[in-house]
Amino acid sequence: MVELDNQKEAPIPSDYNEDSDDSDSTQHSDESDFEDSSADKDGDSSSGSSDSDSDSKSELEDGSPAQDNSGDSEDAESQDEDDVKSEGGSEGSDIHQEGVGGDESDSSEDEVAPRNTIGEVPLKWYEDEPHIGYDIKGKKIKKKEKEDKLGSFLANVDDSKNWRKIYDEYNDEVVELTKDEIKIVRKLMKNQAPHTDFDPYPTYVDWFKWDGAKHPLSNAPEPKRRFIPSKWEAKKVVQYVRAIRNGSITFDKPKEEDDAYLLWEDDSGLTEKANHLAYVPAPKQKLPGIKWDLNFGVQYNISFSFEVLLVLIISFCLSGHDESYNPPLEYIPTQEEINSYQLMYEEDRPKFIPKRFTSMRSIPAYENAMKESFERCLDLYLCPRVRRKRLNIDPESLKPKLPNKKELKPYPITCYIEYKGHEGAVTSISVEASGQWMASGSSDGTVRVWEVETGRCLRRWEIGEAVNCVTWNPLPDIHILAVSVGQDVLLLNTGLGDEEEQQRIKELLLVDSPKASEETGKKAPSVSWLKDDKHDGIRLRHLKTVTSVEWHRKGDYFSTVMPAGESRSVLIHQLSKKLSQKLPFKLHGLAVRSTFHPSRSIFFICTKKTVRVYDLLKRKLIKTLYTGLKEASSIAVHPGGDNLIVGSKEGKLCWFDMDLSAKPYKTLKCHPKDINNVVFHRSYPLFASCSDDSTAYVFHGMVYSDLNQNPLIVPLEILRGHANSNGRGILDCKFHPRQPWLFTAGADQLIKLYCHY
Amino acid sequence: MGKHYRPAGKKKEGNAAKYVTRTQAIRLLQISLPLFRKLCILKGITPREPKKKFKGNDKTYYHVKDIAFLHHEPLLEMHRAIRVHERKIKKAEAKKNVERANRLREKTPKPKIDRIIRQRYPRFVDALGELDDCLTMVHLFATVPATKEKKIDVDLIHKCRKLAHEWQAFIARTHRLRKTFVSVKGIYYQAEVEGQTITWLTPHALQQVVPDDVDIPTMLNFLQIYQPLLGFVNFHLYHSINLKYPPLLDPELEAEAAVYGLIRYAQSNNKPTILETSELVESEQLESKQDGPEIQNKKSELRLAQLQHQLPSNEPGALMHLVEKAAGEDGEEYDDETKQCKNLFQNVKIFLSREVPRESLHFVIPAFGGMVSWEGEKAPFAETDQSITHQIVDREAQGHRFLSREYVQPQWVFDCVNARIILPTENYMVGRIPPPHLSPFVDYGEEGSYVPDYAKTIKHLQAAARKEVLPLPGVEKDLEDPQNLLAEGIIDRAAANQAAKEKQKLMILEKQYHEDLKKELQGATYTSAGSTEVIQTGESLNNGQANIDDVDMAELVMPNKKRKLLKAMEISNQRKQSKNDTIIRRKKKLDEAQNQRS
């Protein structure tokens, strides 16, 4: 049957190939190939599986997916097959036989009648029968005797062609497949054309023999249209031409090359830009070696001209040859120096470290070239441009021209006398109106009176408490000292002057004690006037510590300041009537000092931040001066009365011109430490300040009678000489009433007199 | 009522009326920020500093008029059109209509920059005055690699290179170059054109790396104005010396030595219009007028090449001489400095070795009147030419040497140019480490500035060349004429070396002598003032104290503003001084080390 099949199908290729021998030979070669592979398979089977039957089965099973595709029934069968496998090999092979047979039956059924004629009935029906069916004549076909399994196994093992054998259950016979058939099966499994000799891509054979053919296939004459111009085309052309003429068709313009031309042909007439905004050309880039320093937006060193700078850039200057590829050796920093750059602040660090290359060929490409260029671009379009005046100033020229000091003489220059004797810091000094005597109070609890010219200590009071302030009565014939000690103010009789004067002084210093007690009975006074027997004077008992005492010019009134006294911090006392009264004004801030106007009934109170000016007669506030200081410490009024100076604890000195403004006319920052006192000279245009930095400054402060002319302030001299003790320097300074001399009281227990020669 | 309440209907006043912030400006113009930036770059509009920054310190302010100026700018409309066009292209591409997309792409409207250039620089001088940045940028982009991802076009780079070469050729042809400086960052050139000092920086002839933190589009925006600007400037300059622009070059020569080729082109093409002796050339020009500019250029170029070949081998520079002579006769007026520059390398013939960075030397040497050749097919003369006076070599050792010429390192050329004299070559000989290369931009006139040794030496040589100061008798002969020195060097190098050594020794001796003299003088004053010394010192002490006080006194009265200014000045002066001091200290150390070694 198989043979037949083969013959039947063989003619197909023979249609193509003239000689079928060829195909045969290929067939043979195929066969041999196949045998080789089968031999391999055999080897596998002998080694891998014991049952060759099952092997054959597995071989076919490989293709089962292909069969699966054909339908679900098949799938079910393969399921069955698995079940059957356990029962016996014959059963499984049956099923396969059926499948293959089914394939074959299509072609073979018509020609050869099967021996079994039962038709398409289930074989199950014959399972229990001794026959498998009937042959064509109606005779029963007996079932063959079944070999026992062992025998069949042994036979199978011996037979190398066993894997090709398939049991045909229908006819109850074993069929051996030929090699061709197996090939067909395989091809089918691959979904290829089943016949082995079928070539899906044959080379094209041109059966028509062209050579020698003199005539074309068609004998038709050449059509006329090939010689006559096309009407349609002509129409189209006319259409286009018209369209072009009408302008409805436009052509692409030839690509324009943006060539250069003479742009600035006649620019002689032009001077300025049409754009009316001020145009600021970009500043040129810094060149290596040209020094452009920008410090805080200030430029100098280049002549007076308007130069442009970019506001945002602060360029760092390179000193000359740094950028050279081969700079002088001294321009190259050592390794240590380069390392030390790491410790610097980012902005101080040099941006460019000079390097040296020994030849030009060794210069590498500069890695920051693009970046620097880009930064320049950013500067060019993102920086606001501002014209700025570049100052060509020698730093010295910034300093104001001061008048020659020689013309401003006399003023205290050198230390002339030192008054020694105090055993504590001298806190306060005061000079008598005649200029002959000087009183000093010290923290050692003594008050001394000195003769100015000789330095002799005339008198000494043991008070026993640190003295805050000492002041002479301004009248030359009343030799009374006001001394503030803790919460008390003592009025002492110095015992100077002739008999008459002494008499008057004693009368003044006489306190009617019962009267005082009366007063205490009436109301709680802020101050009690008591007789001080020990020192032969008056003791004014205050509620709080008194820091300063200031006399009125007429010598009858004096004021005291108690910073902690709140509403009673500033009191005015009358000596002749032994009366004390508080100011009827509200003080804003902590009172520091107070002073009287040198000629009018005006009273100044210096608080920490302001100076308040009161009219005592009209009893009202005239003016408030704003110092702008953090903490004022002292105040002094010019003998003219319109100017005053305020010293502060931050070392600043403010000069107020009261006619000018409520703000300082000039603020001088002279001392690094607290200013302790400021004074005006009574007759010379001098003023001085002393501070904890152990220096005293002497200034020339000329006030002109012409209102248009501002006061002239010239610093003259720095007086040094005092030593610093416990962080305190000069605690007080006073001018001599007549001479241009300055007394300074230091924390180093000394009092010094500076004279003008 | 707020602080800045303005009643309805009342106009803004003051700064608020004059300035707008950037955001306001962008809203007004209805454009994107990148486009706004681009317009600002093209139009040269920068932010302003209002006296009062009414919207805060962190804002950028523009003048209202500037923004109005932008508002009326046709470029704005052009960019809108471009945007529309780009949308069309996108659409065509999305529809896979490649043909249409390509056609549209070609038809993309291109903004014209010439009007803007004219607006920004109404006069040619204005353009020249602001050419520095333009030149630097163009020269930089001539060395940048073309990359697609950064959108740096090849054409752009070629254009940049071309423009740069043309500029250099003009400068060299007209001998306008004044100073050069080889720095680590590149080579600085300074030229003087129409009274404007133009300085630019060219990177070294190595390819630049484009870092990622650089915004290339911004730079390309700048190039968009710089390129045409330089084109127009070049045109104007070429026009001013009767040259056709753009010049066309023999591609081979261009590949080898573009600048040199251009210079030669400039010189040779100049010739017919000035000289008009050669009928051939004249007729050729007539011809060329009909033929069109390109053909003319090519022809002239060809002719030039022919001429070059016809010239006798021992006189290859004859053509150039001819041209220069003609130029001189024709009364091309040069100022003194230009003449000096032109004649610097007049008698020098330089050959460049293979390894020498060619581009800069091709530019510098002809700019100072020298003749230059190199190893290549198109070179004007060969290495074997006997008339070569100098060969520039940049290697460790030179194998084969011609006795008739000096072998020097390239730095010699730059130093000569800066010093404006021909420097003795022994320091620059092959294998040696050349003397330090000094910046010509440094002004030593400033008081207290440090002057390096070599600068002093050069100054001395310059003075000798000018014959202003007669040096010491032994040195006189050597320094009398640098040419003499040169000749001597050629005749006998050993002798020249010895002479140089002698010269150095003598210089040292001279210095010492001067110092001794000074010391003596000082000593004399001391002895004479010996009797009053004590008093004087006492007084001076007092004076010193007084002076210190004086200074302090003046500072006391100064207003705060001035005091701060003064302090700032003092700080900067100190910084400068300290820099100077470190240099001097290092110098001292070096000297000591040298002394110890010797």
Coordinates of N, CA and C in Angstrom, one line a residue, chain A residues 244-349:
Chain A
I244 N 0.6 80.5 -13.9 CA 1.9 81.2 -13.5 C 1.8 82.7 -13.8
R245 N 1.2 83.0 -15.0 CA 1.1 84.4 -15.4 C 0.1 85.1 -14.4
N246 N -0.9 84.4 -14.0 CA -1.9 85.0 -13.1 C -1.2 85.2 -11.7
G247 N -0.3 84.4 -11.5 CA 0.4 84.4 -10.2 C -0.3 83.5 -9.2
S248 N -1.1 82.6 -9.7 CA -1.7 81.6 -8.7 C -0.8 80.5 -8.4
I249 N 0.2 80.3 -9.3 CA 1.3 79.4 -9.0 C 2.5 80.2 -8.7
T250 N 3.1 80.0 -7.5 CA 4.3 80.7 -7.2 C 5.4 79.7 -7.0
F251 N 6.6 80.0 -7.3 CA 7.7 79.1 -7.2 C 8.4 79.4 -5.9
D252 N 9.1 78.4 -5.4 CA 10.0 78.6 -4.2 C 11.1 79.6 -4.6
K253 N 11.3 80.5 -3.8 CA 12.4 81.5 -4.1 C 13.7 80.8 -3.9
P254 N 14.7 81.1 -4.7 CA 16.0 80.5 -4.5 C 16.5 80.9 -3.1
K255 N 17.1 79.9 -2.5 CA 17.6 80.1 -1.1 C 18.5 81.3 -1.1
E256 N 18.2 82.2 -0.2 CA 19.1 83.4 -0.1 C 20.3 83.1 0.8
E257 N 21.4 83.4 0.3 CA 22.6 83.4 1.1 C 22.7 84.7 1.8
D258 N 22.8 84.7 3.1 CA 22.9 86.0 3.8 C 24.4 86.5 3.7
D259 N 24.6 87.1 2.5 CA 26.0 87.6 2.3 C 26.2 88.9 2.9
A260 N 27.4 89.2 3.2 CA 27.8 90.5 3.7 C 27.7 91.5 2.6
Y261 N 27.5 92.7 3.0 CA 27.6 93.8 2.1 C 28.1 95.0 2.8
L262 N 28.2 96.1 2.1 CA 28.8 97.3 2.8 C 27.7 97.9 3.7
L263 N 27.7 97.5 4.9 CA 26.6 97.9 5.8 C 26.8 99.4 6.2
W264 N 28.0 99.7 6.5 CA 28.2 101.1 7.0 C 28.8 101.9 5.8
E265 N 28.0 102.2 4.9 CA 28.5 102.9 3.7 C 28.8 104.4 4.0
D266 N 27.8 105.0 4.6 CA 28.0 106.4 5.0 C 27.5 106.6 6.4
D267 N 28.5 106.5 7.3 CA 28.1 106.7 8.7 C 28.8 107.9 9.3
S268 N 29.3 108.8 8.4 CA 30.0 109.9 8.9 C 29.1 110.9 9.6
G269 N 27.8 111.0 9.1 CA 26.9 112.0 9.7 C 26.4 111.6 11.0
L270 N 26.4 110.3 11.3 CA 25.8 109.8 12.5 C 26.7 110.0 13.7
T271 N 26.2 110.4 14.7 CA 27.0 110.6 15.9 C 26.4 109.7 17.1
E272 N 25.1 109.8 17.2 CA 24.5 109.1 18.4 C 23.6 108.1 17.9
K273 N 23.2 107.2 18.8 CA 22.3 106.2 18.5 C 20.9 106.7 18.4
A274 N 20.1 106.1 17.6 CA 18.7 106.5 17.4 C 17.9 106.3 18.7
N275 N 18.3 105.2 19.3 CA 17.6 104.9 20.6 C 18.0 105.9 21.6
H276 N 16.9 106.5 22.2 CA 17.2 107.7 23.0 C 17.6 107.4 24.4
L277 N 17.5 106.1 24.8 CA 18.0 105.7 26.1 C 19.5 105.7 26.1
A278 N 20.0 106.0 27.2 CA 21.5 106.1 27.3 C 22.0 104.7 27.1
Y279 N 22.9 104.6 26.2 CA 23.5 103.3 25.9 C 24.8 103.1 26.6
V280 N 24.9 102.1 27.3 CA 26.2 101.8 28.0 C 26.8 100.6 27.4
P281 N 27.9 100.9 26.7 CA 28.6 99.7 26.1 C 29.2 98.8 27.2
A282 N 29.2 97.6 26.8 CA 29.7 96.6 27.8 C 31.2 96.9 28.1
P283 N 31.6 96.7 29.3 CA 33.0 96.9 29.6 C 33.8 95.8 29.0
K284 N 35.0 96.1 28.6 CA 35.9 95.1 28.0 C 36.3 94.1 29.0
Q285 N 36.6 92.9 28.5 CA 37.1 91.9 29.3 C 38.4 92.2 29.9
K286 N 38.6 91.7 31.1 CA 39.9 92.0 31.8 C 41.0 91.3 31.0
L287 N 42.1 92.0 30.9 CA 43.2 91.4 30.2 C 44.2 91.0 31.3
P288 N 45.0 90.0 31.0 CA 45.9 89.5 32.0 C 47.0 90.6 32.2
G289 N 47.1 91.1 33.4 CA 48.1 92.1 33.7 C 47.5 93.5 33.8
I290 N 46.3 93.7 33.4 CA 45.7 95.0 33.6 C 44.9 95.0 34.9
K291 N 45.2 95.9 35.8 CA 44.6 95.8 37.1 C 43.3 96.5 37.2
W292 N 42.3 95.8 37.4 CA 41.0 96.4 37.7 C 40.6 95.9 39.0
D293 N 40.6 96.7 40.0 CA 40.2 96.2 41.3 C 38.8 96.8 41.5
L294 N 38.0 95.9 42.0 CA 36.6 96.3 42.4 C 36.5 96.0 43.8
N295 N 36.4 97.0 44.6 CA 36.2 96.7 46.0 C 35.0 97.4 46.4
F296 N 34.0 96.7 46.8 CA 32.7 97.3 47.3 C 32.2 98.3 46.2
G297 N 32.4 97.9 45.0 CA 31.9 98.8 43.9 C 32.6 100.1 43.8
V298 N 33.8 100.2 44.3 CA 34.5 101.4 44.2 C 35.7 101.1 43.3
Q299 N 36.0 102.0 42.4 CA 37.2 101.8 41.6 C 38.1 103.1 41.7
Y300 N 39.3 102.8 41.7 CA 40.2 103.9 41.7 C 41.5 103.5 41.0
N301 N 42.4 104.2 41.0 CA 43.7 103.9 40.3 C 43.7 104.3 38.8
I302 N 42.5 104.5 38.3 CA 42.5 104.9 36.9 C 41.9 106.3 36.8
S303 N 42.4 107.0 35.8 CA 42.1 108.4 35.8 C 40.7 108.8 35.9
F304 N 40.4 110.0 36.2 CA 39.0 110.5 36.3 C 38.3 110.4 35.0
S305 N 37.5 109.4 34.9 CA 36.8 109.3 33.7 C 35.6 108.4 34.0
F306 N 34.6 108.5 33.1 CA 33.5 107.6 33.3 C 33.9 106.3 32.7
E307 N 33.9 105.3 33.5 CA 34.2 104.0 33.1 C 33.0 103.2 33.4
V308 N 32.9 102.1 32.6 CA 31.7 101.3 32.7 C 32.1 100.1 33.5
L309 N 31.2 99.7 34.3 CA 31.5 98.4 34.9 C 30.2 97.6 35.1
L310 N 30.3 96.3 35.0 CA 29.1 95.5 35.3 C 29.0 95.5 36.8
V311 N 27.8 95.7 37.2 CA 27.5 95.8 38.6 C 27.7 94.5 39.3
L312 N 27.4 93.4 38.6 CA 27.4 92.2 39.4 C 28.7 91.5 39.5
I313 N 29.6 91.8 38.5 CA 30.8 91.1 38.5 C 31.8 91.8 39.5
I314 N 32.5 91.0 40.2 CA 33.6 91.5 40.9 C 34.8 90.7 40.4
S315 N 35.6 91.3 39.6 CA 36.6 90.5 39.0 C 37.8 90.6 39.9
F316 N 38.6 89.5 39.9 CA 39.8 89.5 40.8 C 41.0 89.7 39.9
C317 N 41.8 90.6 40.3 CA 42.9 90.9 39.4 C 44.0 89.9 39.5
L318 N 44.6 89.7 38.4 CA 45.8 88.8 38.4 C 46.9 89.7 38.4
S319 N 47.9 89.4 39.1 CA 49.1 90.3 39.0 C 50.0 89.9 37.9
G320 N 49.7 90.6 36.8 CA 50.6 90.5 35.6 C 50.7 89.2 34.9
H321 N 51.8 88.6 35.1 CA 52.2 87.5 34.2 C 51.7 86.2 34.7
D322 N 50.8 86.2 35.6 CA 50.3 84.9 36.1 C 49.8 84.0 35.0
E323 N 49.1 84.6 34.0 CA 48.4 83.8 33.1 C 49.3 83.2 32.0
S324 N 50.6 83.6 32.0 CA 51.5 83.2 30.9 C 51.7 81.7 31.0
Y325 N 52.0 81.1 29.9 CA 52.2 79.7 29.9 C 53.6 79.4 30.5
N326 N 54.4 80.4 30.5 CA 55.8 80.2 31.0 C 56.1 81.5 31.9
P327 N 55.4 81.6 33.0 CA 55.6 82.8 33.8 C 57.0 82.7 34.5
P328 N 57.5 83.9 34.9 CA 58.7 83.8 35.7 C 58.5 82.9 36.9
L329 N 59.6 82.3 37.3 CA 59.5 81.3 38.4 C 58.8 81.8 39.6
E330 N 59.1 83.1 39.9 CA 58.6 83.6 41.2 C 57.1 83.7 41.2
Y331 N 56.5 83.6 40.1 CA 55.0 83.7 40.0 C 54.3 82.4 40.4
I332 N 55.1 81.4 40.4 CA 54.4 80.1 40.6 C 54.4 79.8 42.1
P333 N 53.2 79.6 42.6 CA 53.2 79.3 44.1 C 53.7 77.9 44.4
T334 N 54.3 77.8 45.5 CA 54.8 76.5 45.9 C 53.7 75.6 46.3
Q335 N 54.0 74.3 46.4 CA 53.0 73.3 46.8 C 52.3 73.7 48.1
E336 N 53.1 74.2 49.0 CA 52.6 74.5 50.4 C 51.6 75.7 50.2
E337 N 51.9 76.6 49.4 CA 51.0 77.8 49.2 C 49.7 77.3 48.6
I338 N 49.9 76.4 47.6 CA 48.7 75.9 47.0 C 47.8 75.2 48.0
N339 N 48.4 74.4 48.8 CA 47.7 73.7 49.9 C 47.0 74.7 50.8
S340 N 47.7 75.8 51.1 CA 47.2 76.7 52.0 C 45.9 77.4 51.5
Y341 N 45.8 77.4 50.1 CA 44.6 78.1 49.5 C 43.4 77.3 50.0
Q342 N 43.5 76.1 50.3 CA 42.4 75.3 50.7 C 41.8 75.8 52.0
L343 N 42.6 76.4 52.8 CA 42.2 76.9 54.1 C 41.5 78.3 53.9
M344 N 41.7 78.9 52.8 CA 41.1 80.2 52.6 C 39.6 80.2 52.4
Y345 N 39.0 81.3 52.5 CA 37.6 81.4 52.2 C 37.4 81.2 50.7
E346 N 36.3 80.7 50.3 CA 36.0 80.4 48.9 C 36.3 81.7 48.0
E347 N 35.8 82.8 48.6 CA 35.9 84.0 47.7 C 37.3 84.7 47.7
D348 N 38.1 84.3 48.8 CA 39.4 84.9 48.8 C 40.4 84.0 48.0
R349 N 40.0 82.8 47.8 CA 40.9 81.9 47.1 C 41.2 82.3 45.7

